[in-house]
Structure formats: structure tokens, C-alpha cells
């Protein structure tokens, strides 16, 4: 009984004690605790900081979106610049074309001496050629200071052929007369690359309309009855440049044409 009473008294005394009764222990625990460990555990402060961070993020996003909205405007400005450049090029071409003097029409005539011309040209080198079906033969004739005009005459065997004349105002780089033979598709590609855009036409109704500022039409390409009579003509030099005499057989699907022709200068 005495032991039980002693134990009960000891428990009562221990129960009455608190942490303040052990200053060494509590001080040690506080010293080991990291300083200000709980200073950011305030929920209201955390919420405020989180809200500020979200606002900053939104502002940054807004700046980015504004930057993206400005990008199309810059692109549109660039496109406008290209349009302005294109308009400037068209205006420049129009000015160049306006500076060119008007071309006088050629002087043309026909002759019944078909046999005589053919007999004469058979003896001359490169004066008798075959223009194959679907082909176009272009004779490049540069202007020369020793002459004042270009002359031509031609005839064909059995069938007609298309004929037309153009003048290229580009500076002359060679004084030689050259011949270029191409298929109709190749000739159109060359005109698109070197002479600007063209609109296709019918040889029977007239040649293609040339829009290049350096190229002028003197005589549209028409089908000529060169198998019935000699077709001849001349044209005075309008200035420095190159004549393009076109013999057009692009409309023929089956027949090649034998061409007798002569091109020469006159003072």
C-alpha cells in the first residue's frame, strides 16, 4: 500500500510540471530550430505574393501578344513595299516606253518574179532553209552605222508562212546577222524570259502583243501567200537596236516549209 501511495504521489507531481520547469531543454530546442522558419507561413501573405506573380505573368504575356500583333503589321508593310516596288517597276517601264520614238510603218511590195528569186537564192549560201512544222525562225538583224535601213524579200514553195517584224531597242552588242530556230513553245518561253509577258495570238489574226518596254512591233505576224508571189519590204532605222524578222510555221501541224529569203542593208 505504501508503494502505491508513493507512486501515486510521484505521478501527481510529474503531472503538475510544464516545459517552463525545464529551461535547458526548451532553450536547446529553440536554438536548433532554423531562424524565421515560419515567417512565410502566413496564408494571406502567400496569397498576395502568388497574385502578384500571376499579374506579372499576365503583363509579360500581354507584352508578348502585343509583339506578335505587331509582327503581321510589319509583314503587311513589307508586302506593301513589294507592291510599291512592282508599281515603281511598271512606272519605270512605262517611262522608258514613253521615251522611245514612234516607229514608222514599213514599206512593202510584192513581185511576181518568184522563179527568178528562187533561182538566184539557190546559188547563195544559207538563203534556202526549211522551217519545220511547229517551228519559228527568227532572223536578228542589228543596225549598223554604214546603212540607214534594212531590206528583205522572201518566197516559199507550195504553201504560205507567217511573217512579222519587231524592233529591240536594247544596245547592240554584235554586228552579225544571226538566225535562231525554235519550236513555238521554246520561242514563247524565251519571250516570257527576255521580252516580258506576252499574250498568245493567232497567226491568221495577227501576232502576239508584246509588252516589254524594249521591244516594239513594226509588223504583226500574219500568214503571207509567199508561195504565190515574192514579198519584199524595207524599214528605216529608228535608232540603235536589232530587228527581229520572224518566219512563223508554228500553226502548221504536218507541213514543213521551204523558205527562200534574203536580208540586206541599204544606205
PDB file of C-alpha atoms in Angstrom:
ATOM      1  CA  UNK A   1       0.000   0.000   0.000  1.00  0.00           C
ATOM      2  CA  UNK A   2       2.818   2.390   0.867  1.00  0.00           C
ATOM      3  CA  UNK A   3       4.408   1.753  -2.542  1.00  0.00           C
ATOM      4  CA  UNK A   4       1.143   2.506  -4.321  1.00  0.00           C
ATOM      5  CA  UNK A   5       0.712   5.720  -2.393  1.00  0.00           C
ATOM      6  CA  UNK A   6       4.285   6.766  -3.217  1.00  0.00           C
ATOM      7  CA  UNK A   7       3.779   6.028  -6.880  1.00  0.00           C
ATOM      8  CA  UNK A   8       0.530   7.994  -6.966  1.00  0.00           C
ATOM      9  CA  UNK A   9       2.204  10.992  -5.342  1.00  0.00           C
ATOM     10  CA  UNK A  10       5.054  10.888  -7.871  1.00  0.00           C
ATOM     11  CA  UNK A  11       2.632  10.843 -10.800  1.00  0.00           C
ATOM     12  CA  UNK A  12       0.739  13.789  -9.349  1.00  0.00           C
ATOM     13  CA  UNK A  13       3.925  15.810  -9.058  1.00  0.00           C
ATOM     14  CA  UNK A  14       5.022  14.982 -12.593  1.00  0.00           C
ATOM     15  CA  UNK A  15       1.627  15.982 -13.943  1.00  0.00           C
ATOM     16  CA  UNK A  16       1.907  19.383 -12.350  1.00  0.00           C
ATOM     17  CA  UNK A  17       5.196  20.129 -14.121  1.00  0.00           C
ATOM     18  CA  UNK A  18       5.407  22.075 -17.595  1.00  0.00           C
ATOM     19  CA  UNK A  19       8.073  22.970 -20.199  1.00  0.00           C
ATOM     20  CA  UNK A  20       8.898  26.041 -18.236  1.00  0.00           C
ATOM     21  CA  UNK A  21      10.141  23.754 -15.499  1.00  0.00           C
ATOM     22  CA  UNK A  22      12.933  22.573 -17.911  1.00  0.00           C
ATOM     23  CA  UNK A  23      14.633  25.719 -19.249  1.00  0.00           C
ATOM     24  CA  UNK A  24      17.668  23.845 -20.582  1.00  0.00           C
ATOM     25  CA  UNK A  25      15.639  21.582 -22.751  1.00  0.00           C
ATOM     26  CA  UNK A  26      13.401  24.286 -24.256  1.00  0.00           C
ATOM     27  CA  UNK A  27      16.349  26.592 -24.946  1.00  0.00           C
ATOM     28  CA  UNK A  28      18.194  23.837 -26.763  1.00  0.00           C
ATOM     29  CA  UNK A  29      15.160  23.086 -28.913  1.00  0.00           C
ATOM     30  CA  UNK A  30      14.714  26.773 -29.880  1.00  0.00           C
ATOM     31  CA  UNK A  31      18.390  27.151 -30.731  1.00  0.00           C
ATOM     32  CA  UNK A  32      18.307  24.141 -33.075  1.00  0.00           C
ATOM     33  CA  UNK A  33      15.169  25.428 -34.872  1.00  0.00           C
ATOM     34  CA  UNK A  34      16.040  27.326 -38.120  1.00  0.00           C
ATOM     35  CA  UNK A  35      15.569  31.073 -37.648  1.00  0.00           C
ATOM     36  CA  UNK A  36      12.389  32.608 -39.079  1.00  0.00           C
ATOM     37  CA  UNK A  37      11.300  29.203 -40.245  1.00  0.00           C
ATOM     38  CA  UNK A  38       7.639  30.072 -40.007  1.00  0.00           C
ATOM     39  CA  UNK A  39       7.743  33.688 -41.158  1.00  0.00           C
ATOM     40  CA  UNK A  40       6.336  32.871 -44.653  1.00  0.00           C
ATOM     41  CA  UNK A  41       3.660  30.537 -43.418  1.00  0.00           C
ATOM     42  CA  UNK A  42       1.170  33.381 -43.271  1.00  0.00           C
ATOM     43  CA  UNK A  43      -1.524  32.345 -45.785  1.00  0.00           C
ATOM     44  CA  UNK A  44      -2.665  35.871 -46.564  1.00  0.00           C
ATOM     45  CA  UNK A  45       0.854  36.958 -47.436  1.00  0.00           C
ATOM     46  CA  UNK A  46       1.383  33.869 -49.573  1.00  0.00           C
ATOM     47  CA  UNK A  47      -1.853  34.537 -51.446  1.00  0.00           C
ATOM     48  CA  UNK A  48      -0.849  38.156 -52.075  1.00  0.00           C
ATOM     49  CA  UNK A  49       2.551  37.149 -53.402  1.00  0.00           C
ATOM     50  CA  UNK A  50       1.029  34.486 -55.636  1.00  0.00           C
ATOM     51  CA  UNK A  51      -1.441  37.025 -57.029  1.00  0.00           C
ATOM     52  CA  UNK A  52       1.372  39.483 -57.760  1.00  0.00           C
ATOM     53  CA  UNK A  53       3.300  36.773 -59.580  1.00  0.00           C
ATOM     54  CA  UNK A  54       0.248  35.933 -61.654  1.00  0.00           C
ATOM     55  CA  UNK A  55      -0.232  39.617 -62.546  1.00  0.00           C
ATOM     56  CA  UNK A  56       3.410  39.889 -63.607  1.00  0.00           C
ATOM     57  CA  UNK A  57       3.000  36.803 -65.755  1.00  0.00           C
ATOM     58  CA  UNK A  58      -0.095  38.284 -67.385  1.00  0.00           C
ATOM     59  CA  UNK A  59       1.731  41.535 -68.105  1.00  0.00           C
ATOM     60  CA  UNK A  60       4.598  39.630 -69.715  1.00  0.00           C
ATOM     61  CA  UNK A  61       2.135  37.628 -71.769  1.00  0.00           C
ATOM     62  CA  UNK A  62       0.413  40.840 -72.781  1.00  0.00           C
ATOM     63  CA  UNK A  63       3.714  42.295 -73.973  1.00  0.00           C
ATOM     64  CA  UNK A  64       4.413  39.126 -75.937  1.00  0.00           C
ATOM     65  CA  UNK A  65       0.982  39.143 -77.531  1.00  0.00           C
ATOM     66  CA  UNK A  66       1.386  42.796 -78.411  1.00  0.00           C
ATOM     67  CA  UNK A  67       4.691  41.927 -80.050  1.00  0.00           C
ATOM     68  CA  UNK A  68       3.013  39.162 -82.022  1.00  0.00           C
ATOM     69  CA  UNK A  69       0.256  41.521 -83.079  1.00  0.00           C
ATOM     70  CA  UNK A  70       2.829  43.977 -84.355  1.00  0.00           C
ATOM     71  CA  UNK A  71       4.581  41.305 -86.438  1.00  0.00           C
ATOM     72  CA  UNK A  72       1.788  40.960 -89.049  1.00  0.00           C
ATOM     73  CA  UNK A  73       1.741  44.737 -89.347  1.00  0.00           C
ATOM     74  CA  UNK A  74       5.430  44.684 -90.220  1.00  0.00           C
ATOM     75  CA  UNK A  75       4.806  41.843 -92.678  1.00  0.00           C
ATOM     76  CA  UNK A  76       1.981  43.760 -94.252  1.00  0.00           C
ATOM     77  CA  UNK A  77       4.266  46.749 -94.534  1.00  0.00           C
ATOM     78  CA  UNK A  78       6.819  44.564 -96.289  1.00  0.00           C
ATOM     79  CA  UNK A  79       4.182  43.310 -98.698  1.00  0.00           C
ATOM     80  CA  UNK A  80       3.152  46.863 -99.355  1.00  0.00           C
ATOM     81  CA  UNK A  81       6.777  47.662-100.058  1.00  0.00           C
ATOM     82  CA  UNK A  82       6.897  44.889-102.655  1.00  0.00           C
ATOM     83  CA  UNK A  83       3.740  46.241-104.239  1.00  0.00           C
ATOM     84  CA  UNK A  84       5.286  49.678-104.297  1.00  0.00           C
ATOM     85  CA  UNK A  85       8.406  48.224-105.921  1.00  0.00           C
ATOM     86  CA  UNK A  86       6.270  46.468-108.513  1.00  0.00           C
ATOM     87  CA  UNK A  87       4.343  49.644-109.188  1.00  0.00           C
ATOM     88  CA  UNK A  88       7.631  51.520-109.441  1.00  0.00           C
ATOM     89  CA  UNK A  89       8.943  48.970-111.969  1.00  0.00           C
ATOM     90  CA  UNK A  90       5.785  49.286-114.055  1.00  0.00           C
ATOM     91  CA  UNK A  91       6.042  53.062-113.911  1.00  0.00           C
ATOM     92  CA  UNK A  92       9.701  52.901-114.930  1.00  0.00           C
ATOM     93  CA  UNK A  93       8.862  50.620-117.859  1.00  0.00           C
ATOM     94  CA  UNK A  94       6.102  52.991-118.915  1.00  0.00           C
ATOM     95  CA  UNK A  95       8.508  55.929-118.761  1.00  0.00           C
ATOM     96  CA  UNK A  96      11.092  54.038-120.835  1.00  0.00           C
ATOM     97  CA  UNK A  97       8.432  53.155-123.374  1.00  0.00           C
ATOM     98  CA  UNK A  98       7.259  56.755-123.499  1.00  0.00           C
ATOM     99  CA  UNK A  99      10.808  57.917-124.253  1.00  0.00           C
ATOM    100  CA  UNK A 100      11.031  55.701-127.354  1.00  0.00           C
ATOM    101  CA  UNK A 101      10.243  57.439-130.633  1.00  0.00           C
ATOM    102  CA  UNK A 102       7.265  56.092-132.561  1.00  0.00           C
ATOM    103  CA  UNK A 103       8.099  53.575-135.274  1.00  0.00           C
ATOM    104  CA  UNK A 104       7.126  54.289-138.850  1.00  0.00           C
ATOM    105  CA  UNK A 105       5.355  51.511-140.731  1.00  0.00           C
ATOM    106  CA  UNK A 106       7.484  49.515-143.176  1.00  0.00           C
ATOM    107  CA  UNK A 107       7.413  49.943-146.908  1.00  0.00           C
ATOM    108  CA  UNK A 108       6.236  46.679-148.501  1.00  0.00           C
ATOM    109  CA  UNK A 109       5.643  45.415-152.023  1.00  0.00           C
ATOM    110  CA  UNK A 110       5.151  42.165-153.911  1.00  0.00           C
ATOM    111  CA  UNK A 111       6.623  40.779-157.101  1.00  0.00           C
ATOM    112  CA  UNK A 112       5.591  38.054-159.493  1.00  0.00           C
ATOM    113  CA  UNK A 113       9.206  37.065-160.152  1.00  0.00           C
ATOM    114  CA  UNK A 114       9.058  34.063-157.831  1.00  0.00           C
ATOM    115  CA  UNK A 115      11.050  31.723-160.069  1.00  0.00           C
ATOM    116  CA  UNK A 116      13.771  34.286-160.683  1.00  0.00           C
ATOM    117  CA  UNK A 117      14.224  34.963-156.972  1.00  0.00           C
ATOM    118  CA  UNK A 118      14.360  31.267-156.120  1.00  0.00           C
ATOM    119  CA  UNK A 119      16.895  30.584-158.871  1.00  0.00           C
ATOM    120  CA  UNK A 120      19.084  33.417-157.647  1.00  0.00           C
ATOM    121  CA  UNK A 121      18.920  32.481-153.954  1.00  0.00           C
ATOM    122  CA  UNK A 122      19.730  28.824-154.623  1.00  0.00           C
ATOM    123  CA  UNK A 123      23.230  29.945-155.524  1.00  0.00           C
ATOM    124  CA  UNK A 124      23.704  31.905-152.296  1.00  0.00           C
ATOM    125  CA  UNK A 125      24.792  30.327-149.055  1.00  0.00           C
ATOM    126  CA  UNK A 126      22.204  29.903-146.283  1.00  0.00           C
ATOM    127  CA  UNK A 127      19.470  31.580-148.335  1.00  0.00           C
ATOM    128  CA  UNK A 128      17.323  28.449-148.653  1.00  0.00           C
ATOM    129  CA  UNK A 129      16.166  26.889-145.370  1.00  0.00           C
ATOM    130  CA  UNK A 130      13.469  24.549-144.125  1.00  0.00           C
ATOM    131  CA  UNK A 131      11.168  25.845-141.411  1.00  0.00           C
ATOM    132  CA  UNK A 132       9.795  22.694-139.848  1.00  0.00           C
ATOM    133  CA  UNK A 133       6.231  22.250-138.695  1.00  0.00           C
ATOM    134  CA  UNK A 134       5.606  23.936-135.367  1.00  0.00           C
ATOM    135  CA  UNK A 135       8.832  25.979-135.611  1.00  0.00           C
ATOM    136  CA  UNK A 136       9.592  29.687-135.704  1.00  0.00           C
ATOM    137  CA  UNK A 137      12.680  31.083-137.383  1.00  0.00           C
ATOM    138  CA  UNK A 138      13.845  34.498-136.162  1.00  0.00           C
ATOM    139  CA  UNK A 139      16.476  36.493-138.036  1.00  0.00           C
ATOM    140  CA  UNK A 140      18.277  39.008-135.791  1.00  0.00           C
ATOM    141  CA  UNK A 141      19.480  41.994-137.818  1.00  0.00           C
ATOM    142  CA  UNK A 142      21.376  44.685-135.846  1.00  0.00           C
ATOM    143  CA  UNK A 143      21.533  48.251-137.059  1.00  0.00           C
ATOM    144  CA  UNK A 144      24.885  49.419-138.453  1.00  0.00           C
ATOM    145  CA  UNK A 145      26.249  52.957-138.830  1.00  0.00           C
ATOM    146  CA  UNK A 146      27.103  52.359-142.507  1.00  0.00           C
ATOM    147  CA  UNK A 147      23.438  51.970-143.513  1.00  0.00           C
ATOM    148  CA  UNK A 148      20.113  53.709-142.952  1.00  0.00           C
ATOM    149  CA  UNK A 149      17.600  50.927-143.490  1.00  0.00           C
ATOM    150  CA  UNK A 150      17.090  47.166-143.655  1.00  0.00           C
ATOM    151  CA  UNK A 151      15.550  45.349-146.629  1.00  0.00           C
ATOM    152  CA  UNK A 152      14.107  41.861-147.064  1.00  0.00           C
ATOM    153  CA  UNK A 153      12.473  39.642-149.647  1.00  0.00           C
ATOM    154  CA  UNK A 154      11.287  36.043-149.439  1.00  0.00           C
ATOM    155  CA  UNK A 155       9.193  33.330-151.051  1.00  0.00           C
ATOM    156  CA  UNK A 156       8.183  29.733-150.247  1.00  0.00           C
ATOM    157  CA  UNK A 157       7.462  26.501-152.084  1.00  0.00           C
ATOM    158  CA  UNK A 158       3.866  25.355-152.263  1.00  0.00           C
ATOM    159  CA  UNK A 159       2.433  26.856-149.041  1.00  0.00           C
ATOM    160  CA  UNK A 160       2.175  30.118-147.118  1.00  0.00           C
ATOM    161  CA  UNK A 161       4.106  31.112-143.982  1.00  0.00           C
ATOM    162  CA  UNK A 162       3.662  33.625-141.165  1.00  0.00           C
ATOM    163  CA  UNK A 163       5.820  36.751-141.211  1.00  0.00           C
ATOM    164  CA  UNK A 164       6.283  39.696-138.852  1.00  0.00           C
ATOM    165  CA  UNK A 165       8.889  42.246-137.751  1.00  0.00           C
ATOM    166  CA  UNK A 166       9.854  43.589-134.318  1.00  0.00           C
ATOM    167  CA  UNK A 167      12.488  46.039-133.147  1.00  0.00           C
ATOM    168  CA  UNK A 168      14.516  45.583-129.963  1.00  0.00           C
ATOM    169  CA  UNK A 169      15.785  48.868-128.516  1.00  0.00           C
ATOM    170  CA  UNK A 170      18.433  47.170-126.391  1.00  0.00           C
ATOM    171  CA  UNK A 171      22.004  48.318-127.109  1.00  0.00           C
ATOM    172  CA  UNK A 172      23.675  46.405-129.947  1.00  0.00           C
ATOM    173  CA  UNK A 173      26.422  44.071-128.739  1.00  0.00           C
ATOM    174  CA  UNK A 174      27.132  42.301-132.048  1.00  0.00           C
ATOM    175  CA  UNK A 175      27.081  43.456-135.674  1.00  0.00           C
ATOM    176  CA  UNK A 176      26.482  39.972-137.061  1.00  0.00           C
ATOM    177  CA  UNK A 177      23.178  38.817-138.557  1.00  0.00           C
ATOM    178  CA  UNK A 178      22.133  35.650-136.730  1.00  0.00           C
ATOM    179  CA  UNK A 179      19.343  33.113-137.165  1.00  0.00           C
ATOM    180  CA  UNK A 180      17.502  31.416-134.312  1.00  0.00           C
ATOM    181  CA  UNK A 181      15.163  28.489-134.960  1.00  0.00           C
ATOM    182  CA  UNK A 182      12.963  27.209-132.167  1.00  0.00           C
ATOM    183  CA  UNK A 183       9.777  25.350-131.517  1.00  0.00           C
ATOM    184  CA  UNK A 184       6.811  27.562-130.835  1.00  0.00           C
ATOM    185  CA  UNK A 185       6.808  26.650-127.113  1.00  0.00           C
ATOM    186  CA  UNK A 186      10.522  27.457-126.821  1.00  0.00           C
ATOM    187  CA  UNK A 187      10.007  30.764-128.565  1.00  0.00           C
ATOM    188  CA  UNK A 188       7.192  31.674-126.183  1.00  0.00           C
ATOM    189  CA  UNK A 189       9.338  30.740-123.168  1.00  0.00           C
ATOM    190  CA  UNK A 190      12.164  32.911-124.484  1.00  0.00           C
ATOM    191  CA  UNK A 191       9.830  35.843-124.963  1.00  0.00           C
ATOM    192  CA  UNK A 192       8.481  35.439-121.439  1.00  0.00           C
ATOM    193  CA  UNK A 193      12.012  35.404-120.002  1.00  0.00           C
ATOM    194  CA  UNK A 194      13.669  38.042-122.189  1.00  0.00           C
ATOM    195  CA  UNK A 195      10.853  40.158-123.541  1.00  0.00           C
ATOM    196  CA  UNK A 196       8.396  40.214-120.655  1.00  0.00           C
ATOM    197  CA  UNK A 197       4.857  38.815-120.531  1.00  0.00           C
ATOM    198  CA  UNK A 198       3.062  38.184-123.813  1.00  0.00           C
ATOM    199  CA  UNK A 199      -0.453  37.191-124.748  1.00  0.00           C
ATOM    200  CA  UNK A 200      -0.752  34.416-127.285  1.00  0.00           C
ATOM    201  CA  UNK A 201      -2.434  35.216-130.570  1.00  0.00           C
ATOM    202  CA  UNK A 202      -3.432  33.600-133.822  1.00  0.00           C
ATOM    203  CA  UNK A 203      -1.060  33.908-136.767  1.00  0.00           C
ATOM    204  CA  UNK A 204      -4.061  34.342-139.052  1.00  0.00           C
ATOM    205  CA  UNK A 205      -5.380  37.230-136.930  1.00  0.00           C
ATOM    206  CA  UNK A 206      -2.078  38.867-136.093  1.00  0.00           C
ATOM    207  CA  UNK A 207       0.891  38.310-133.859  1.00  0.00           C
ATOM    208  CA  UNK A 208       1.218  38.285-130.107  1.00  0.00           C
ATOM    209  CA  UNK A 209       1.081  41.604-128.303  1.00  0.00           C
ATOM    210  CA  UNK A 210       4.488  42.425-126.891  1.00  0.00           C
ATOM    211  CA  UNK A 211       4.536  44.353-123.593  1.00  0.00           C
ATOM    212  CA  UNK A 212       8.278  44.562-122.999  1.00  0.00           C
ATOM    213  CA  UNK A 213       9.400  48.181-122.892  1.00  0.00           C
ATOM    214  CA  UNK A 214      12.442  47.379-125.070  1.00  0.00           C
ATOM    215  CA  UNK A 215      10.525  45.584-127.822  1.00  0.00           C
ATOM    216  CA  UNK A 216       8.327  47.330-130.370  1.00  0.00           C
ATOM    217  CA  UNK A 217       6.143  45.840-133.063  1.00  0.00           C
ATOM    218  CA  UNK A 218       6.683  47.045-136.608  1.00  0.00           C
ATOM    219  CA  UNK A 219       4.650  44.473-138.500  1.00  0.00           C
ATOM    220  CA  UNK A 220       2.383  41.899-136.804  1.00  0.00           C
ATOM    221  CA  UNK A 221       2.861  38.262-137.752  1.00  0.00           C
ATOM    222  CA  UNK A 222       0.335  37.307-140.426  1.00  0.00           C
ATOM    223  CA  UNK A 223       0.181  34.362-142.783  1.00  0.00           C
ATOM    224  CA  UNK A 224       1.508  35.506-146.152  1.00  0.00           C
ATOM    225  CA  UNK A 225       0.909  33.962-149.578  1.00  0.00           C
ATOM    226  CA  UNK A 226       4.642  33.808-150.232  1.00  0.00           C
ATOM    227  CA  UNK A 227       4.191  30.733-152.450  1.00  0.00           C
ATOM    228  CA  UNK A 228       2.274  32.864-154.973  1.00  0.00           C
ATOM    229  CA  UNK A 229       4.463  35.980-155.078  1.00  0.00           C
ATOM    230  CA  UNK A 230       7.651  37.449-153.691  1.00  0.00           C
ATOM    231  CA  UNK A 231       7.081  39.514-150.551  1.00  0.00           C
ATOM    232  CA  UNK A 232       9.573  42.328-150.037  1.00  0.00           C
ATOM    233  CA  UNK A 233       9.970  45.441-147.957  1.00  0.00           C
ATOM    234  CA  UNK A 234      12.243  47.879-146.148  1.00  0.00           C
ATOM    235  CA  UNK A 235      12.331  49.914-142.951  1.00  0.00           C
ATOM    236  CA  UNK A 236      14.399  52.945-141.984  1.00  0.00           C
ATOM    237  CA  UNK A 237      16.429  52.655-138.803  1.00  0.00           C
ATOM    238  CA  UNK A 238      14.597  54.376-135.931  1.00  0.00           C
ATOM    239  CA  UNK A 239      17.816  54.331-133.920  1.00  0.00           C
ATOM    240  CA  UNK A 240      20.233  51.801-132.481  1.00  0.00           C
ATOM    241  CA  UNK A 241      18.767  48.357-131.940  1.00  0.00           C
ATOM    242  CA  UNK A 242      18.098  44.974-133.505  1.00  0.00           C
ATOM    243  CA  UNK A 243      15.411  43.918-135.961  1.00  0.00           C
ATOM    244  CA  UNK A 244      13.684  40.596-135.374  1.00  0.00           C
ATOM    245  CA  UNK A 245      12.270  39.122-138.574  1.00  0.00           C
ATOM    246  CA  UNK A 246      10.038  36.172-137.695  1.00  0.00           C
ATOM    247  CA  UNK A 247       9.086  33.425-140.128  1.00  0.00           C
ATOM    248  CA  UNK A 248       6.352  31.562-138.291  1.00  0.00           C
ATOM    249  CA  UNK A 249       5.317  27.993-139.115  1.00  0.00           C
ATOM    250  CA  UNK A 250       4.005  27.225-135.618  1.00  0.00           C
ATOM    251  CA  UNK A 251       0.433  26.875-136.873  1.00  0.00           C
ATOM    252  CA  UNK A 252       1.344  24.001-139.225  1.00  0.00           C
ATOM    253  CA  UNK A 253       0.884  20.520-137.754  1.00  0.00           C
ATOM    254  CA  UNK A 254       2.060  18.481-140.746  1.00  0.00           C
ATOM    255  CA  UNK A 255       3.849  20.572-143.362  1.00  0.00           C
ATOM    256  CA  UNK A 256       7.424  21.828-143.363  1.00  0.00           C
ATOM    257  CA  UNK A 257       8.025  24.986-145.391  1.00  0.00           C
ATOM    258  CA  UNK A 258      10.921  25.618-147.773  1.00  0.00           C
ATOM    259  CA  UNK A 259      11.859  29.272-147.393  1.00  0.00           C
ATOM    260  CA  UNK A 260      13.891  31.414-149.809  1.00  0.00           C
ATOM    261  CA  UNK A 261      14.897  34.663-148.179  1.00  0.00           C
ATOM    262  CA  UNK A 262      17.382  37.487-148.343  1.00  0.00           C
ATOM    263  CA  UNK A 263      18.090  40.273-145.845  1.00  0.00           C
ATOM    264  CA  UNK A 264      20.428  43.162-146.620  1.00  0.00           C
ATOM    265  CA  UNK A 265      21.204  46.764-145.729  1.00  0.00           C
ATOM    266  CA  UNK A 266      20.707  49.861-147.812  1.00  0.00           C
ATOM    267  CA  UNK A 267      22.159  53.367-147.446  1.00  0.00           C
TER     268      UNK A 267
END
